[in-house]
Coordinates of C-alpha atoms in Angstrom, one line a residue:
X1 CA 0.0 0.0 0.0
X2 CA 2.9 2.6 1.0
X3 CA 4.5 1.6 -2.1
X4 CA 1.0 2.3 -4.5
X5 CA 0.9 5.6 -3.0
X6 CA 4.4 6.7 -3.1
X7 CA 4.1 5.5 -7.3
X8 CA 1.1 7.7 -7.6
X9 CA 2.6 10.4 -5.4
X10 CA 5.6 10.3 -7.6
X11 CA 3.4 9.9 -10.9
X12 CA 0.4 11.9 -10.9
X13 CA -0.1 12.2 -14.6
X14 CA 0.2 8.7 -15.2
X15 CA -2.4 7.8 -13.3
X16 CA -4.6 10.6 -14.4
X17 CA -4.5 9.9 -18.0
X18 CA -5.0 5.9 -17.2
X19 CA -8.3 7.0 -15.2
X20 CA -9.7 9.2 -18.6
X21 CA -8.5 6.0 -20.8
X22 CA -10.2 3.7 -18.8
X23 CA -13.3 6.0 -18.2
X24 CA -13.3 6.3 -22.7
X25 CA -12.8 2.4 -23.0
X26 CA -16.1 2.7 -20.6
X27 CA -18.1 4.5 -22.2
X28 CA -17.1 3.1 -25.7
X29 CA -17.8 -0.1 -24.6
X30 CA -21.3 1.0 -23.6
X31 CA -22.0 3.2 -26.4
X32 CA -20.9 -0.3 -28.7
X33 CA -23.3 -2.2 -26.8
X34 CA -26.4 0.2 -27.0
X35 CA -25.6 0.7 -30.7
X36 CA -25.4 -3.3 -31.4
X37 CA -28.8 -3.8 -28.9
X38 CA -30.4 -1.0 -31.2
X39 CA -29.4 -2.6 -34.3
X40 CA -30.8 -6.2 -33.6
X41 CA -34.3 -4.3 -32.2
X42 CA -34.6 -2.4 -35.5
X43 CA -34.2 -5.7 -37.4
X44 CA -36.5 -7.6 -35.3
X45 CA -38.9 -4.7 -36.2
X46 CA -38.3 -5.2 -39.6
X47 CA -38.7 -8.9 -39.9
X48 CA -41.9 -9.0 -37.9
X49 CA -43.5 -7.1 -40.5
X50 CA -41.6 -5.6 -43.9
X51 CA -44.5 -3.7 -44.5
X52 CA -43.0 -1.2 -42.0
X53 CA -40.1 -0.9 -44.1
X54 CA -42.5 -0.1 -46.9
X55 CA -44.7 2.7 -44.7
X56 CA -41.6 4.5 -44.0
X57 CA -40.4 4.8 -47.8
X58 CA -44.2 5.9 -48.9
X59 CA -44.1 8.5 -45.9
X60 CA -40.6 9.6 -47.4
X61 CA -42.6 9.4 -51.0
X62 CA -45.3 11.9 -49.8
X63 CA -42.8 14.5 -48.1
X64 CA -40.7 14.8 -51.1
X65 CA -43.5 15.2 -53.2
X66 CA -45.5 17.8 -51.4
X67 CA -42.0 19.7 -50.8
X68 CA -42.0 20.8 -54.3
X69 CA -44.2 23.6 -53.2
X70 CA -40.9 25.1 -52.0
X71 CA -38.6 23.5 -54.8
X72 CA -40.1 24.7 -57.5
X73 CA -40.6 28.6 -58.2
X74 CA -43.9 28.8 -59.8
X75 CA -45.9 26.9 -57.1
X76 CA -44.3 28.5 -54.4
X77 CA -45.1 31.8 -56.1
X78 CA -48.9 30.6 -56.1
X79 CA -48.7 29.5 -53.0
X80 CA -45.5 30.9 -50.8
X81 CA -45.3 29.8 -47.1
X82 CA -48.6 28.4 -47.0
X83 CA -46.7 25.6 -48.7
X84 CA -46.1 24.3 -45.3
X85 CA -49.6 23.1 -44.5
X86 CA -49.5 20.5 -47.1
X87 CA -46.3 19.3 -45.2
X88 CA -48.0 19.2 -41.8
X89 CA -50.3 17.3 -43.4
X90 CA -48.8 14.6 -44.2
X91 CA -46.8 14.3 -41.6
X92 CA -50.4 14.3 -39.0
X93 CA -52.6 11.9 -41.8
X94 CA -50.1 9.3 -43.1
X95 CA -50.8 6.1 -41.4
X96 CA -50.0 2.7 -41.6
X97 CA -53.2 1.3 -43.4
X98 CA -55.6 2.8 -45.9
X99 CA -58.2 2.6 -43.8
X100 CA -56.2 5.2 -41.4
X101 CA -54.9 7.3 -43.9
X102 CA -58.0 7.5 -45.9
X103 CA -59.9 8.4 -42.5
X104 CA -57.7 11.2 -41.0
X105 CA -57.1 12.6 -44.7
X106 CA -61.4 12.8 -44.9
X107 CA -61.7 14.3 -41.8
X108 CA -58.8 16.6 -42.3
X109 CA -60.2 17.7 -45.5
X110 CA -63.9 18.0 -45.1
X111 CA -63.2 19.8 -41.3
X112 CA -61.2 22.4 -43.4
X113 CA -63.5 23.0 -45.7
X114 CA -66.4 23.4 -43.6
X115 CA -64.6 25.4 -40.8
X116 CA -62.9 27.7 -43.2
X117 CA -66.4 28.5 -45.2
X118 CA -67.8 29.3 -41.8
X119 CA -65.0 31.5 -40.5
X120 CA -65.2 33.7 -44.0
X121 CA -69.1 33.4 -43.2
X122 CA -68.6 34.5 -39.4
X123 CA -65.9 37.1 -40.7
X124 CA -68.7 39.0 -42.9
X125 CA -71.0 38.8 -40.5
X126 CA -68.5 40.5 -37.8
X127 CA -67.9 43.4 -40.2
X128 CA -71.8 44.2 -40.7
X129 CA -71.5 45.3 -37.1
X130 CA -68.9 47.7 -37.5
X131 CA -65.2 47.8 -35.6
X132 CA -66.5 48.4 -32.3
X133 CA -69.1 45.2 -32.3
X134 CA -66.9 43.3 -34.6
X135 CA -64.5 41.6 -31.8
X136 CA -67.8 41.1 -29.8
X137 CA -69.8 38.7 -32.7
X138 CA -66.2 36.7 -33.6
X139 CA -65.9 36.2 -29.7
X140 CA -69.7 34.7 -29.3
X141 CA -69.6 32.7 -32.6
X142 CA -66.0 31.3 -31.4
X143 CA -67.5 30.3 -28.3
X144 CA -70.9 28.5 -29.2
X145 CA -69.1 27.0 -32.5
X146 CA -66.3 25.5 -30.4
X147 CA -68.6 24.5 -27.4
X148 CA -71.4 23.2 -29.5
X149 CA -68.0 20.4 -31.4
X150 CA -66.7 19.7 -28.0
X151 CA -70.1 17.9 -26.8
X152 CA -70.1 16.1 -30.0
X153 CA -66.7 14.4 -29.1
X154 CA -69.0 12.8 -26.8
X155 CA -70.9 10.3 -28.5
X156 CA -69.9 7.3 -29.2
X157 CA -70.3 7.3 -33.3
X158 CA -68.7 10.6 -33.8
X159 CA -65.7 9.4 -31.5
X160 CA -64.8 6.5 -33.1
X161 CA -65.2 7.9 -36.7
X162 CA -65.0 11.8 -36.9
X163 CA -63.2 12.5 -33.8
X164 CA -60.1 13.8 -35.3
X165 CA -62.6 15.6 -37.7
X166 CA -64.2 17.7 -35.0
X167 CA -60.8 18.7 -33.2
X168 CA -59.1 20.2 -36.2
X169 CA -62.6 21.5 -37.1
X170 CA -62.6 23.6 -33.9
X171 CA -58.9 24.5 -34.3
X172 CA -59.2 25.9 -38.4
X173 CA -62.7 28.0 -37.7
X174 CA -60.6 29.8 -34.6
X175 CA -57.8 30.5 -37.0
X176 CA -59.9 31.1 -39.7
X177 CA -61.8 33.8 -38.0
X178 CA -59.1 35.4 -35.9
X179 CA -56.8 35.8 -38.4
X180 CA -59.9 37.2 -40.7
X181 CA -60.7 39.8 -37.9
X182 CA -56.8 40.8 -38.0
X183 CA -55.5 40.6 -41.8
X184 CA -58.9 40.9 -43.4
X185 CA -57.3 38.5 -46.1
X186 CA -59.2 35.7 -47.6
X187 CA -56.4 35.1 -49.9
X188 CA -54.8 33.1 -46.7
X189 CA -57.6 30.9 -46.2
X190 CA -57.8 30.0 -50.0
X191 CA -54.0 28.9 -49.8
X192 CA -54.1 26.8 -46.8
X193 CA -57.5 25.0 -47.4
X194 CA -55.6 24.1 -51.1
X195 CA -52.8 23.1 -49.5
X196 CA -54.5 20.9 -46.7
X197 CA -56.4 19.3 -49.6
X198 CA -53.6 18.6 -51.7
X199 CA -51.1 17.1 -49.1
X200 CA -54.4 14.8 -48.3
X201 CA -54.8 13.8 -51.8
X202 CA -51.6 12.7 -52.2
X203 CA -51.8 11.0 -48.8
X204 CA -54.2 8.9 -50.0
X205 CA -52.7 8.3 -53.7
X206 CA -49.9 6.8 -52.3
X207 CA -51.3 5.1 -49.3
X208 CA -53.6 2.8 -52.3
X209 CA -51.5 2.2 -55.0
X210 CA -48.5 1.8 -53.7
X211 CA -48.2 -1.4 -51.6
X212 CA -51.2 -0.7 -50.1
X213 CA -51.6 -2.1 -46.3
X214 CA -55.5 -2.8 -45.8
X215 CA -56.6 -2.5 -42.3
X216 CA -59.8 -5.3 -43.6
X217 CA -56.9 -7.7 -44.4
X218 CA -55.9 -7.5 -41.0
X219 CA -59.0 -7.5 -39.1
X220 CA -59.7 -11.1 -40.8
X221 CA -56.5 -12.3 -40.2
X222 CA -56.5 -11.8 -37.1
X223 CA -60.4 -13.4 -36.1
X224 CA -58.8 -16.2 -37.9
X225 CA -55.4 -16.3 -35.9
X226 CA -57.3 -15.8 -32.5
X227 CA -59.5 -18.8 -33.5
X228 CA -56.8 -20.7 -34.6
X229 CA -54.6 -20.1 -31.4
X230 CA -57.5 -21.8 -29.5
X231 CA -57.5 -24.8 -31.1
X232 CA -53.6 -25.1 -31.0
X233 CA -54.6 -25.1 -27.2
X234 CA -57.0 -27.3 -27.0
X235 CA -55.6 -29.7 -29.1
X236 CA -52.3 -29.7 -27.0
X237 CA -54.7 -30.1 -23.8
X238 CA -55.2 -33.6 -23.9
X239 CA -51.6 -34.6 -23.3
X240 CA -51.3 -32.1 -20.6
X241 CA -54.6 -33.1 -19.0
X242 CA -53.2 -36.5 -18.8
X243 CA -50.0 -35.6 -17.0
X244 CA -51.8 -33.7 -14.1
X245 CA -54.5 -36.6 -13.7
X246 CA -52.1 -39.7 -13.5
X247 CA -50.5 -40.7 -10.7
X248 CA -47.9 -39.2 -8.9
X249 CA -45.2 -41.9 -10.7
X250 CA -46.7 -41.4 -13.8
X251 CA -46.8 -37.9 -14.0
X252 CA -44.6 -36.8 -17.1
X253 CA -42.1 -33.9 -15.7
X254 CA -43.0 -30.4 -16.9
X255 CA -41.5 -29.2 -20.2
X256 CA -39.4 -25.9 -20.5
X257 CA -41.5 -22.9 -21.1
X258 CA -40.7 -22.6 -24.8
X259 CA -41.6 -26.5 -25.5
X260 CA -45.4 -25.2 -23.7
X261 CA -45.7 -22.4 -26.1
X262 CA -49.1 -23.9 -27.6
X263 CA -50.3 -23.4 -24.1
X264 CA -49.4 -19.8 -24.1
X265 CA -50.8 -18.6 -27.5
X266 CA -54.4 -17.6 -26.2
X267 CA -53.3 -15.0 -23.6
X268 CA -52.8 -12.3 -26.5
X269 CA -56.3 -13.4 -28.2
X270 CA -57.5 -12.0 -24.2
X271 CA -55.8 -8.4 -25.1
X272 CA -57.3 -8.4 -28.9
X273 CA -60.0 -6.1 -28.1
X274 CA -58.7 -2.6 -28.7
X275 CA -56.6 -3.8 -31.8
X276 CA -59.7 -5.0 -33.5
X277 CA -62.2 -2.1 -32.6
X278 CA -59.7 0.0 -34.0
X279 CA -58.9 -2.3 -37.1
X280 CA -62.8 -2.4 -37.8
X281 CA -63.1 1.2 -37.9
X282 CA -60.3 1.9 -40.4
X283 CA -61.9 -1.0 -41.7
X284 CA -65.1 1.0 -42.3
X285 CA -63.2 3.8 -44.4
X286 CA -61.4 1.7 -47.1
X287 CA -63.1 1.6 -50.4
X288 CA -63.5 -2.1 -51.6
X289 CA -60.4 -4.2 -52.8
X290 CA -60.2 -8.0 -53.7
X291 CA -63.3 -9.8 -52.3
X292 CA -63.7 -6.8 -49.3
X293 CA -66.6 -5.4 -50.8
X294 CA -67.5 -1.5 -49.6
X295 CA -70.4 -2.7 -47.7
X296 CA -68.5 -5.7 -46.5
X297 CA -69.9 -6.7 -42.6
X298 CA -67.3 -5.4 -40.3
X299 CA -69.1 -5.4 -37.4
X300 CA -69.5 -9.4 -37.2
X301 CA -65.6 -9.4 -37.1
X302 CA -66.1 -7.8 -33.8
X303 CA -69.1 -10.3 -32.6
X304 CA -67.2 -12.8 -33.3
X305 CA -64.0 -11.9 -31.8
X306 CA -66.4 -10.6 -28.5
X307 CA -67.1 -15.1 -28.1
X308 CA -63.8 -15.7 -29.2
X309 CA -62.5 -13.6 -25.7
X310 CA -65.4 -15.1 -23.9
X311 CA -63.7 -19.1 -24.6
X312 CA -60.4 -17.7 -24.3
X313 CA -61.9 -16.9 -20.9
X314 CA -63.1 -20.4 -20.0
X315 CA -59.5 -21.5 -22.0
X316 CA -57.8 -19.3 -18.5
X317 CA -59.5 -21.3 -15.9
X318 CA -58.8 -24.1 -17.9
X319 CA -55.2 -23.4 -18.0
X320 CA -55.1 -23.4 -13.9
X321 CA -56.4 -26.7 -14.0
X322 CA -53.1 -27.8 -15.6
X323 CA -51.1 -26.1 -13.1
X324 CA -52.6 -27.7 -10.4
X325 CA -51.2 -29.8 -8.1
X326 CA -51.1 -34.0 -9.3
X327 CA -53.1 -36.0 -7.0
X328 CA -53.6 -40.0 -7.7
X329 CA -56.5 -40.5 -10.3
X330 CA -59.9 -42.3 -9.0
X331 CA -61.6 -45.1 -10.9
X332 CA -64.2 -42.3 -11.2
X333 CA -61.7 -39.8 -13.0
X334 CA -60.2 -42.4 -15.0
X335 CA -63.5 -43.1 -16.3
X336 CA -63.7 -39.5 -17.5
X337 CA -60.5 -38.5 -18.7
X338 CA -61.0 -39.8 -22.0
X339 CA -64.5 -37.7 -21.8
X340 CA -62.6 -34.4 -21.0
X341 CA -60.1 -35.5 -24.2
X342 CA -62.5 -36.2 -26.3
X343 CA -64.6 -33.0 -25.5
X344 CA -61.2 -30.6 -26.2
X345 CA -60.6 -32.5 -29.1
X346 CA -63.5 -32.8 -30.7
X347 CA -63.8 -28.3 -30.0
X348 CA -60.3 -28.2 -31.4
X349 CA -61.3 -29.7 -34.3
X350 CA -64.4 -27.5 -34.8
X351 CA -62.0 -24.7 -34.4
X352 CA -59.5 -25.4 -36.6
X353 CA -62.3 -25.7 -39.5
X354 CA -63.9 -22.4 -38.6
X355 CA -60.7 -20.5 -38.7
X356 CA -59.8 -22.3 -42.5
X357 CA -63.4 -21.4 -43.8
X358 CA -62.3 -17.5 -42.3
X359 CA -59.0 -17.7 -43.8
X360 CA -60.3 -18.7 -47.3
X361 CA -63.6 -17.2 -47.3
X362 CA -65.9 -20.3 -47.4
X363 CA -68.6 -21.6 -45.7
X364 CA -67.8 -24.1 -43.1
X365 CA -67.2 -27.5 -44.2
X366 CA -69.5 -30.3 -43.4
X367 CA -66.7 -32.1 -41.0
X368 CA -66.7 -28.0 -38.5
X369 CA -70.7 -29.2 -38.2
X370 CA -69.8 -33.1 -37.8
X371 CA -67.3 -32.9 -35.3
X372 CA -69.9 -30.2 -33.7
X373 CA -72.1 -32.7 -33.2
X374 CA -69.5 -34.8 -31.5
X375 CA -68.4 -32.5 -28.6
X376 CA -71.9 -31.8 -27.8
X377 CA -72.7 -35.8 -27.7
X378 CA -69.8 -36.3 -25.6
X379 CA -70.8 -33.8 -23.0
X380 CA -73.5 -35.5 -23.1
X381 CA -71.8 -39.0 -22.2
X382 CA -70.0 -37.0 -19.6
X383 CA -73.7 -36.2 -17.9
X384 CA -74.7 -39.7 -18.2
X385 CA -71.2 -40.9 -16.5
X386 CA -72.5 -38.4 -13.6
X387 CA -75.9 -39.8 -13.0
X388 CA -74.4 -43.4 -13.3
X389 CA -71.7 -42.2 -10.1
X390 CA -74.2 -40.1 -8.1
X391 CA -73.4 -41.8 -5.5
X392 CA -70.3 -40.7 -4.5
X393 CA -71.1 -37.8 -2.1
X394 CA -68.9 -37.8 0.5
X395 CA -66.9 -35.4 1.4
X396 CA -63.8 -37.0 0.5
X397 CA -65.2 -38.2 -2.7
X398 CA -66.1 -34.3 -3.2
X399 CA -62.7 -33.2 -2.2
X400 CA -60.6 -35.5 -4.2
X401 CA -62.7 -35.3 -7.2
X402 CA -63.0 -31.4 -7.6
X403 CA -60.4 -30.5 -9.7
X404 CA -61.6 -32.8 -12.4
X405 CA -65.1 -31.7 -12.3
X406 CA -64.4 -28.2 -12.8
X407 CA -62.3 -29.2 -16.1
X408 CA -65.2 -31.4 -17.5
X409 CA -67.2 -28.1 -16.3
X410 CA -65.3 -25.5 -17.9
X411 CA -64.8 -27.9 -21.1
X412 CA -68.7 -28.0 -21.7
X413 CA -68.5 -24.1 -21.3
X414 CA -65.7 -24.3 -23.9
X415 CA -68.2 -26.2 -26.1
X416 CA -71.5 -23.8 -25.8
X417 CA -69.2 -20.7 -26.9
X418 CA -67.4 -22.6 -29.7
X419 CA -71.1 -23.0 -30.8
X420 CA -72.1 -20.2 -30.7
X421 CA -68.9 -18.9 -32.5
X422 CA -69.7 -21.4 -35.1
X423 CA -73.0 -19.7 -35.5
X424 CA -71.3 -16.4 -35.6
X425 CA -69.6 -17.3 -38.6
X426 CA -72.3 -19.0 -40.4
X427 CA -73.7 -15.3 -40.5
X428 CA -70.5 -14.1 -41.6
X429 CA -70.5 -16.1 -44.2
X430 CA -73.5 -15.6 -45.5
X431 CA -73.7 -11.5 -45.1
X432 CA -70.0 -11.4 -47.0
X433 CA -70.9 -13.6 -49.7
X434 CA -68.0 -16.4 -49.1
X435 CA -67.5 -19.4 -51.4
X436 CA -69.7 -22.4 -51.5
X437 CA -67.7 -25.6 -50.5
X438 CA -68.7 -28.6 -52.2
X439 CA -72.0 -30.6 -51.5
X440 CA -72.6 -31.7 -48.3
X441 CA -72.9 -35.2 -49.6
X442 CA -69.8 -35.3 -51.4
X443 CA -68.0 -34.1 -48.1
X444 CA -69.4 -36.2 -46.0
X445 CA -69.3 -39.2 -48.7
X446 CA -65.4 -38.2 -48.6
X447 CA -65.1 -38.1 -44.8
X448 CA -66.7 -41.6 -44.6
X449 CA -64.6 -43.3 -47.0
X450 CA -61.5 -42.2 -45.0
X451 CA -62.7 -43.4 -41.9
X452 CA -62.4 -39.8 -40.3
X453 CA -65.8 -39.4 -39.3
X454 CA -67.4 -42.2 -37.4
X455 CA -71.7 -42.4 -37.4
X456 CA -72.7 -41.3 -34.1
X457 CA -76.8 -42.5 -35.1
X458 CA -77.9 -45.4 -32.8
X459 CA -80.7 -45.9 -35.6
X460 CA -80.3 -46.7 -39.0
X461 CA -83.1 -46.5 -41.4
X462 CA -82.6 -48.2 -45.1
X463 CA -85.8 -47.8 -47.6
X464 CA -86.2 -50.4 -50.3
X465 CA -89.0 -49.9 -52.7
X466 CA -90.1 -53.3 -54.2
X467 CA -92.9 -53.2 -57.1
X468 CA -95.2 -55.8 -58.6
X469 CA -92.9 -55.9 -62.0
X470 CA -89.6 -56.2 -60.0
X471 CA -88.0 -59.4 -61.8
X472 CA -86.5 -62.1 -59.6
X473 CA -83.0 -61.3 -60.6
X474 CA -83.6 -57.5 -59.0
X475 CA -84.9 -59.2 -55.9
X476 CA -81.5 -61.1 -55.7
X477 CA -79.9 -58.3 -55.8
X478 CA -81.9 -56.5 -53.2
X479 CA -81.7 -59.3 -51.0
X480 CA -78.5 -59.3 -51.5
X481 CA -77.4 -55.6 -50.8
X482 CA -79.9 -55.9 -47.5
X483 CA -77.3 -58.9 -46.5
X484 CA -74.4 -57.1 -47.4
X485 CA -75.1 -54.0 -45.5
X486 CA -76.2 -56.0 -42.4
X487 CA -73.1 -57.9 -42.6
X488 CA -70.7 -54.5 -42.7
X489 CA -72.6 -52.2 -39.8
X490 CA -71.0 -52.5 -36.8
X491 CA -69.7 -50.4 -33.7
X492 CA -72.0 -47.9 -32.3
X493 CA -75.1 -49.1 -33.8
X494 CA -77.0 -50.8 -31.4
X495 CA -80.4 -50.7 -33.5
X496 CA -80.8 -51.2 -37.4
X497 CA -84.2 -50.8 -39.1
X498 CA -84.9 -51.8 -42.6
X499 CA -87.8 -50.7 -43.8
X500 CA -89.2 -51.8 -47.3
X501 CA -91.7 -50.1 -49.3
X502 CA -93.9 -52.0 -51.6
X503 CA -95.9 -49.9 -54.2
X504 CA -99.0 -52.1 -55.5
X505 CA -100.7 -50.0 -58.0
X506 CA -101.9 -46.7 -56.7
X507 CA -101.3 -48.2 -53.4
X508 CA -98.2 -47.8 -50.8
X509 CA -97.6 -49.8 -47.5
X510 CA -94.3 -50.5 -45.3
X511 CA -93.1 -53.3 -43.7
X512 CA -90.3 -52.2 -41.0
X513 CA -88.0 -55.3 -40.0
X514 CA -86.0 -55.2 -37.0
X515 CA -82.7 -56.6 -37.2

């Protein structure tokens, strides 16, 4: 220690400028690191969606066009520093989709328009009553004009659509008029309303025809993600489900976070609200493009994304059930595991359908309805599996058994709302005009012959019509098909009719044969 201090005693400098190197190899170090940490965040940004990229060029676009007011001699002559309006606007009005370019450019313009005609109208009016009453008139139209747009901001239709309208229709008429009472110029109105219009013009120009970002587009790609995303978690439920009902030596260990991801995927389908509100309103503005007609029925994007957060709701709850703590399984809750599986399965299934017939613009297929009818048959079972163990009551039984009730509980929740979104987009399909699929028969002919949809019917019905001129080598034939198809049915049919019609003349009569 003596012998450090004596050096730096003796040395002074030395250690001075080895404290500022050190202190610059600091903060070049740091500065390196936040540049590099900026660097891989900007293209992150980029690669989650290059249309970013493309916004920022067409923003770049609009400014250099608009800035040949001052460029070019003979517009800024016309037009001088008013030039700079058209700037401002397109720096306010460019956004990332049509939809909310096309909507703040509208506004803009028409609120410019308006409040400009009635600050040259207020202007006149002011003069009629000479210099003295002049500020008086200006000061009471000012005041009821303005107060009269602020209440509007207040309901609900005219803030979600003209909101933006209003506020720059109160700010224009106050600069219209003030200015007016001052310069007594209408020349300055003329140039900025021109200039407004213009810089939204070419807002808008740009904004469709070059790489145009379609807020519609979005709002049904993203119903059809957030659907999707619930049947990637219900699908994966069946496995986890398994692991948190086994026993405590067969439990499977938990996987890393980033192998569970499918269980994760529906908490950001729980946030979606605002993004699609906001999406449908933009939506609302855009003229029609591809199979987005003008008219095109917005708001049952929003219905159905309102029961798509109601089961991602239920989906929650259900998610605690797999954090729970193991416990050994029952006879009772062996019994209905496969229920539970079965019932997310069968929803995941239904799901996945609905979100391909949003993606592609078609009518639900025949197997979204099928496998419909499956969940709500098993949820059934599962009720029938309850009355047959009603007799375990006790409080133990109650205790022990709880966990697994409430996730056959919340499951047949699942299933009501993944009805009712099923319905939802029946309606959608129908209102936007989407593609028919192919016959139901076809389908369902199809789905048979690959053994992917069982029959769920505990009665089958076969009609054979015999008449009086049938020769006997047709009712070989029929006999033998009758034999054929009551050699082949099997499985879940517990009861097969065969009725056979004979047609004697003018008359008709049945004889129904029990097999």
């Amino acid at each position: 220690m003596e012998i450090n201090s004596i050096t730096c005693q003796e040395n002074p400098t030395r250690s001075c400028i080895g404290c500022v190197c050190d202190s610059l190899k600091s903060m070049f170090e740091k500065l390196k690191s936040k540049v590099m940490e900026i660097a891989k965040q900007t293209r992150k940004i980029g690669e989650d969606d290059p249309r970013r990229i493309v916004h920022a060029i067409k923003v770049g676009l609009a400014l250099t066009f608009v800035s040949l007011f001052y460029y070019v001699r003979p517009l800024y002559n016309g037009f001088g520093q008013a030039g700079m309006w058209a700037i401002l606007t397109v720096v306010v009005v460019f956004e990332f989709s049509v939809g909310g370019t096309l909507s703040k450019s509208i506004n803009r313009g028409c609120a410019t328009l308006i409040a400009g005609a009635l600050g040259v109208g207020a202007e006149c009016l002011a003069k009629l009553c000479g210099e003295k009453g002049q500020p008086f008139v200006l000061g009471v139209l000012v005041f009821l004009l303005a107060a009269i747009a602020t209440f509007t901001r207040f309901f609900p239709k005219v803030k979600q659509r003209y909101d933006y309208g209003v506020t720059i229709f109160i700010l224009t008429f106050s600069l219209v008029a003030v200015s007016g009472s001052q310069a007594a110029n209408l020349q300055i109105a003329y140039q900025r309303l021109s200039t407004i219009l213009i810089g939204g013009a070419t807002c808008m120009i740009i904004s469709i025809f070059v790489c145009p970002v379609w807020a519609g587009q979005d709002l049904h790609n993203l119903i059809a993600a957030n659907v999707e995303k619930l049947a990637t978690f219900l699908e994966g439920f069946g496995d986890e489900l398994f692991s948190s009902l086994g026993d405590e030596s067969s439990v499977v260990p938990c996987k890393d976070d980033k192998e569970k991801t499918y269980l994760q995927v529906y908490k950001s389908v729980l946030n979606s609200k605002a993004t699609e509100e906001s999406l449908a309103n933009f939506a609302w503005w855009e003229v029609g493009h591809g199979r987005f007609k003008f008219h095109h029925p917005w708001k049952q994007y929003l219905k159905i994304g309102v029961l798509v957060r109601e089961c991602a709701c239920h989906i929650e709850v259900l998610n605690g059930c797999i954090n729970s703590k193991p416990q050994a399984a029952s006879e009772f809750q062996l019994k209905i595991h496969s229920t539970c599986k079965n019932m997310s399965m069968e929803c995941s299934k239904v799901l996945k359908e609905l979100s391909f017939a949003i993606k592609n613009m078609t009518f639900p297929s025949a197997a979204a309805k099928i496998h419909m009818q499956n969940s709500i048959a098993t949820a059934d079972e599962f009720k029938s599996i309850l009355m047959e163990n009603s007799s375990l009551s006790t409080k133990t039984d109650v205790q022990e058994l709880m966990s697994v009730l409430v996730t056959a509980s919340v499951l047949i929740d699942i299933i009501k709302c993944v009805e009712k979104i099923s319905v939802s987009v029946d309606e959608l399909s129908q209102k936007a005009g989407f593609r028919q699929p192919k016959s139901l028969e076809k389908q369902q002919q199809t789905l048979l012959h690959r053994g992917i949809v069982k029959p769920v019917n505990d009665h089958v019905v076969l009609e054979i019509s015999e008449t009086l001129e049938e020769t006997v080598e047709n009712k070989k034939l029929r006999s033998g098909i009758v034999k054929l198809v009551d050699d082949h049915i099997s499985g879940g049919n517990d009861h097969i009719v065969i009725k056979i019609n004979e047609t004697l003349g003018d008359s008709e009569r049945s004889r129904p044969i029990e097999v």
